[in-house]
PDB file of C-alpha atoms in Angstrom:
ATOM      1  CA  MET A   1      28.777  10.987 -13.123  1.00  0.00           C
ATOM      2  CA  ASP A   2      27.813  12.302 -16.557  1.00  0.00           C
ATOM      3  CA  ARG A   3      24.361  13.646 -17.401  1.00  0.00           C
ATOM      4  CA  LYS A   4      23.255  10.538 -19.314  1.00  0.00           C
ATOM      5  CA  THR A   5      24.072   8.200 -16.412  1.00  0.00           C
ATOM      6  CA  THR A   6      22.443  10.584 -13.953  1.00  0.00           C
ATOM      7  CA  ILE A   7      19.266  10.732 -16.034  1.00  0.00           C
ATOM      8  CA  GLN A   8      19.207   6.940 -16.338  1.00  0.00           C
ATOM      9  CA  THR A   9      19.579   6.630 -12.569  1.00  0.00           C
ATOM     10  CA  ALA A  10      16.787   9.166 -12.018  1.00  0.00           C
ATOM     11  CA  ILE A  11      14.512   7.268 -14.400  1.00  0.00           C
ATOM     12  CA  LYS A  12      15.220   4.008 -12.559  1.00  0.00           C
ATOM     13  CA  LEU A  13      14.311   5.751  -9.313  1.00  0.00           C
ATOM     14  CA  VAL A  14      11.068   7.056 -10.818  1.00  0.00           C
ATOM     15  CA  THR A  15      10.265   3.521 -11.978  1.00  0.00           C
ATOM     16  CA  ARG A  16      11.000   2.154  -8.490  1.00  0.00           C
ATOM     17  CA  THR A  17       8.745   4.812  -6.988  1.00  0.00           C
ATOM     18  CA  LEU A  18       5.943   3.866  -9.385  1.00  0.00           C
ATOM     19  CA  LYS A  19       6.394   0.209  -8.424  1.00  0.00           C
ATOM     20  CA  GLU A  20       6.089   1.220  -4.766  1.00  0.00           C
ATOM     21  CA  MET A  21       2.852   3.027  -5.554  1.00  0.00           C
ATOM     22  CA  ASP A  22       1.546  -0.189  -7.149  1.00  0.00           C
ATOM     23  CA  MET A  23       2.587  -2.144  -4.060  1.00  0.00           C
ATOM     24  CA  LEU A  24       0.816   0.383  -1.844  1.00  0.00           C
ATOM     25  CA  SER A  25      -2.306   0.082  -3.965  1.00  0.00           C
ATOM     26  CA  GLU A  26      -2.157  -3.712  -3.641  1.00  0.00           C
ATOM     27  CA  LEU A  27      -1.735  -3.342   0.132  1.00  0.00           C
ATOM     28  CA  ASN A  28      -4.844  -1.156   0.260  1.00  0.00           C
ATOM     29  CA  ASN A  29      -6.809  -3.714  -1.770  1.00  0.00           C
ATOM     30  CA  LEU A  30      -5.684  -6.528   0.526  1.00  0.00           C
ATOM     31  CA  ASP A  31      -6.648  -4.452   3.551  1.00  0.00           C
ATOM     32  CA  GLN A  32     -10.142  -3.983   2.132  1.00  0.00           C
ATOM     33  CA  GLU A  33     -10.416  -7.732   1.409  1.00  0.00           C
ATOM     34  CA  ILE A  34      -9.323  -8.545   4.963  1.00  0.00           C
ATOM     35  CA  SER A  35     -11.855  -6.090   6.395  1.00  0.00           C
ATOM     36  CA  ALA A  36     -14.663  -7.546   4.270  1.00  0.00           C
ATOM     37  CA  ASN A  37     -13.705 -11.111   5.235  1.00  0.00           C
ATOM     38  CA  ARG A  38     -13.596 -10.235   8.927  1.00  0.00           C
ATOM     39  CA  GLN A  39     -16.917  -8.476   8.711  1.00  0.00           C
ATOM     40  CA  GLU A  40     -18.440 -11.591   7.137  1.00  0.00           C
ATOM     41  CA  MET A  41     -16.759 -13.742   9.785  1.00  0.00           C
ATOM     42  CA  ASN A  42     -18.005 -11.509  12.616  1.00  0.00           C
ATOM     43  CA  HIS A  43     -21.509 -11.720  11.201  1.00  0.00           C
ATOM     44  CA  GLY A  44     -21.320 -15.528  11.425  1.00  0.00           C
ATOM     45  CA  PHE A  45     -20.464 -15.593  15.109  1.00  0.00           C
ATOM     46  CA  ILE A  46     -23.167 -15.760  17.738  1.00  0.00           C
ATOM     47  CA  LYS A  47     -22.671 -12.987  20.259  1.00  0.00           C
ATOM     48  CA  ILE A  48     -22.740 -13.924  23.921  1.00  0.00           C
ATOM     49  CA  PRO A  49     -22.987 -11.377  26.733  1.00  0.00           C
ATOM     50  CA  PHE A  50     -19.661 -10.554  28.451  1.00  0.00           C
ATOM     51  CA  THR A  51     -17.615 -12.203  25.672  1.00  0.00           C
ATOM     52  CA  ARG A  52     -16.715 -11.080  22.193  1.00  0.00           C
ATOM     53  CA  TYR A  53     -17.665 -13.999  19.958  1.00  0.00           C
ATOM     54  CA  ARG A  54     -18.418 -17.681  19.877  1.00  0.00           C
ATOM     55  CA  LEU A  55     -17.688 -20.182  17.116  1.00  0.00           C
ATOM     56  CA  PHE A  56     -20.568 -22.501  17.916  1.00  0.00           C
ATOM     57  CA  ASP A  57     -24.208 -22.237  17.098  1.00  0.00           C
ATOM     58  CA  ASP A  58     -26.998 -23.110  19.517  1.00  0.00           C
ATOM     59  CA  VAL A  59     -26.499 -26.856  19.056  1.00  0.00           C
ATOM     60  CA  GLY A  60     -22.750 -26.703  19.719  1.00  0.00           C
ATOM     61  CA  MET A  61     -21.666 -27.220  16.100  1.00  0.00           C
ATOM     62  CA  VAL A  62     -19.146 -25.080  14.275  1.00  0.00           C
ATOM     63  CA  LYS A  63     -20.864 -23.020  11.609  1.00  0.00           C
ATOM     64  CA  HIS A  64     -19.962 -24.355   8.183  1.00  0.00           C
ATOM     65  CA  ASN A  65     -18.410 -21.161   6.797  1.00  0.00           C
ATOM     66  CA  ILE A  66     -16.328 -20.148   9.842  1.00  0.00           C
ATOM     67  CA  PRO A  67     -13.352 -22.495   9.249  1.00  0.00           C
ATOM     68  CA  ALA A  68     -13.119 -21.390   5.604  1.00  0.00           C
ATOM     69  CA  LEU A  69     -13.300 -17.734   6.630  1.00  0.00           C
ATOM     70  CA  LEU A  70     -10.613 -18.250   9.278  1.00  0.00           C
ATOM     71  CA  GLU A  71      -8.361 -19.961   6.724  1.00  0.00           C
ATOM     72  CA  ARG A  72      -8.916 -17.164   4.185  1.00  0.00           C
ATOM     73  CA  ASP A  73      -8.203 -14.549   6.864  1.00  0.00           C
ATOM     74  CA  HIS A  74      -4.945 -16.296   7.751  1.00  0.00           C
ATOM     75  CA  GLU A  75      -3.841 -16.457   4.101  1.00  0.00           C
ATOM     76  CA  GLN A  76      -4.707 -12.811   3.491  1.00  0.00           C
ATOM     77  CA  VAL A  77      -2.899 -11.624   6.604  1.00  0.00           C
ATOM     78  CA  VAL A  78       0.233 -13.636   5.721  1.00  0.00           C
ATOM     79  CA  LYS A  79       0.174 -12.221   2.171  1.00  0.00           C
ATOM     80  CA  TYR A  80      -0.404  -8.685   3.515  1.00  0.00           C
ATOM     81  CA  ASN A  81       2.465  -8.939   6.008  1.00  0.00           C
ATOM     82  CA  GLY A  82       4.839 -10.284   3.353  1.00  0.00           C
ATOM     83  CA  LEU A  83       3.925  -7.529   0.914  1.00  0.00           C
ATOM     84  CA  LEU A  84       4.223  -4.908   3.642  1.00  0.00           C
ATOM     85  CA  GLU A  85       7.720  -6.105   4.534  1.00  0.00           C
ATOM     86  CA  GLN A  86       8.682  -6.118   0.856  1.00  0.00           C
ATOM     87  CA  TYR A  87       7.276  -2.581   0.471  1.00  0.00           C
ATOM     88  CA  LYS A  88       9.220  -1.289   3.466  1.00  0.00           C
ATOM     89  CA  ASN A  89      12.498  -2.784   2.217  1.00  0.00           C
ATOM     90  CA  HIS A  90      11.890  -1.463  -1.287  1.00  0.00           C
ATOM     91  CA  GLN A  91      11.058   1.992   0.055  1.00  0.00           C
ATOM     92  CA  GLN A  92      14.175   2.135   2.250  1.00  0.00           C
ATOM     93  CA  LYS A  93      16.431   1.172  -0.665  1.00  0.00           C
ATOM     94  CA  THR A  94      14.777   3.726  -2.939  1.00  0.00           C
ATOM     95  CA  ALA A  95      15.095   6.468  -0.331  1.00  0.00           C
ATOM     96  CA  ALA A  96      18.793   5.652   0.163  1.00  0.00           C
ATOM     97  CA  ARG A  97      19.436   5.711  -3.600  1.00  0.00           C
ATOM     98  CA  ILE A  98      17.653   9.046  -3.952  1.00  0.00           C
ATOM     99  CA  GLU A  99      19.689  10.420  -1.056  1.00  0.00           C
ATOM    100  CA  ASN A 100      22.920   9.232  -2.687  1.00  0.00           C
ATOM    101  CA  LEU A 101      21.965  10.769  -6.036  1.00  0.00           C
ATOM    102  CA  ALA A 102      21.129  14.064  -4.315  1.00  0.00           C
ATOM    103  CA  LYS A 103      24.536  14.026  -2.595  1.00  0.00           C
ATOM    104  CA  GLU A 104      26.319  13.307  -5.895  1.00  0.00           C
ATOM    105  CA  LEU A 105      24.491  16.201  -7.535  1.00  0.00           C
ATOM    106  CA  LYS A 106      25.119  18.358  -4.445  1.00  0.00           C
ATOM    107  CA  ILE A 107      21.425  19.082  -4.025  1.00  0.00           C
ATOM    108  CA  GLU A 108      20.136  19.974  -0.574  1.00  0.00           C
ATOM    109  CA  VAL A 109      16.528  18.840  -0.278  1.00  0.00           C
ATOM    110  CA  ASN A 110      14.321  18.481   2.772  1.00  0.00           C
ATOM    111  CA  GLY A 111      11.173  16.403   2.910  1.00  0.00           C
ATOM    112  CA  ASN A 112      10.240  12.888   1.930  1.00  0.00           C
ATOM    113  CA  TYR A 113      11.969  10.963  -0.803  1.00  0.00           C
ATOM    114  CA  CYS A 114       9.299  11.786  -3.409  1.00  0.00           C
ATOM    115  CA  GLU A 115       9.905  15.507  -2.898  1.00  0.00           C
ATOM    116  CA  LYS A 116      13.653  14.879  -3.166  1.00  0.00           C
ATOM    117  CA  LEU A 117      13.191  12.968  -6.412  1.00  0.00           C
ATOM    118  CA  ALA A 118      11.005  15.758  -7.796  1.00  0.00           C
ATOM    119  CA  LYS A 119      13.708  18.291  -6.904  1.00  0.00           C
ATOM    120  CA  ILE A 120      16.389  16.133  -8.584  1.00  0.00           C
ATOM    121  CA  LEU A 121      14.299  15.888 -11.752  1.00  0.00           C
ATOM    122  CA  LYS A 122      13.764  19.653 -11.680  1.00  0.00           C
ATOM    123  CA  VAL A 123      17.486  20.334 -11.245  1.00  0.00           C
ATOM    124  CA  LEU A 124      18.307  17.911 -14.077  1.00  0.00           C
ATOM    125  CA  ASP A 125      15.693  19.744 -16.166  1.00  0.00           C
ATOM    126  CA  ILE A 126      14.115  16.569 -17.444  1.00  0.00           C
ATOM    127  CA  SER A 127      10.851  17.267 -19.225  1.00  0.00           C
ATOM    128  CA  ASP A 128       7.854  14.986 -18.755  1.00  0.00           C
ATOM    129  CA  GLU A 129       8.024  14.024 -22.421  1.00  0.00           C
ATOM    130  CA  GLU A 130      11.707  13.084 -22.145  1.00  0.00           C
ATOM    131  CA  LEU A 131      11.027  11.120 -18.971  1.00  0.00           C
ATOM    132  CA  ASN A 132       8.141   9.207 -20.566  1.00  0.00           C
ATOM    133  CA  ASN A 133      10.203   8.415 -23.677  1.00  0.00           C
ATOM    134  CA  LYS A 134      13.103   7.109 -21.623  1.00  0.00           C
ATOM    135  CA  LYS A 135      10.778   5.033 -19.407  1.00  0.00           C
ATOM    136  CA  ARG A 136       9.209   3.499 -22.527  1.00  0.00           C
ATOM    137  CA  LEU A 137      12.664   2.687 -23.909  1.00  0.00           C
ATOM    138  CA  ALA A 138      13.720   1.173 -20.587  1.00  0.00           C
ATOM    139  CA  LYS A 139      10.595  -1.015 -20.465  1.00  0.00           C
ATOM    140  CA  ASN A 140      11.106  -2.182 -24.063  1.00  0.00           C
ATOM    141  CA  GLN A 141      14.765  -3.068 -23.410  1.00  0.00           C
ATOM    142  CA  SER A 142      14.166  -4.855 -20.102  1.00  0.00           C
ATOM    143  CA  PRO A 143      14.146  -8.669 -20.321  1.00  0.00           C
ATOM    144  CA  LYS A 144      10.759 -10.261 -19.645  1.00  0.00           C
TER     145      LYS A 144
END
């Protein structure tokens, strides 16, 4: 593999890693939304001794906001689980590609895949400015 192709591959891997960081950020936001929703839902329940919660108020009616909160919780958890699965698959593919690139370049690196990618970029001697320019070019050329 020539240097140009290797650099392009490394830039694609950096872009994939940045996308994973965005996915992780979205997962954290969803987790906070789920926690806030559950806290609001828990506040709406009437606590009974020897049990955790109860959906009914004193008259035996379901509180008006509980069904909506349960539905929102379900939607958020389904979205979170889907994004988590997508993140895991994306991360595994990225790690495998980084491992393959390291093998092709005959680089022995221990640690997580981000450390391996950093070592590859260091061995390729790609400056931050060059990396940013190539990422900008790649974004401008990618179909939208």
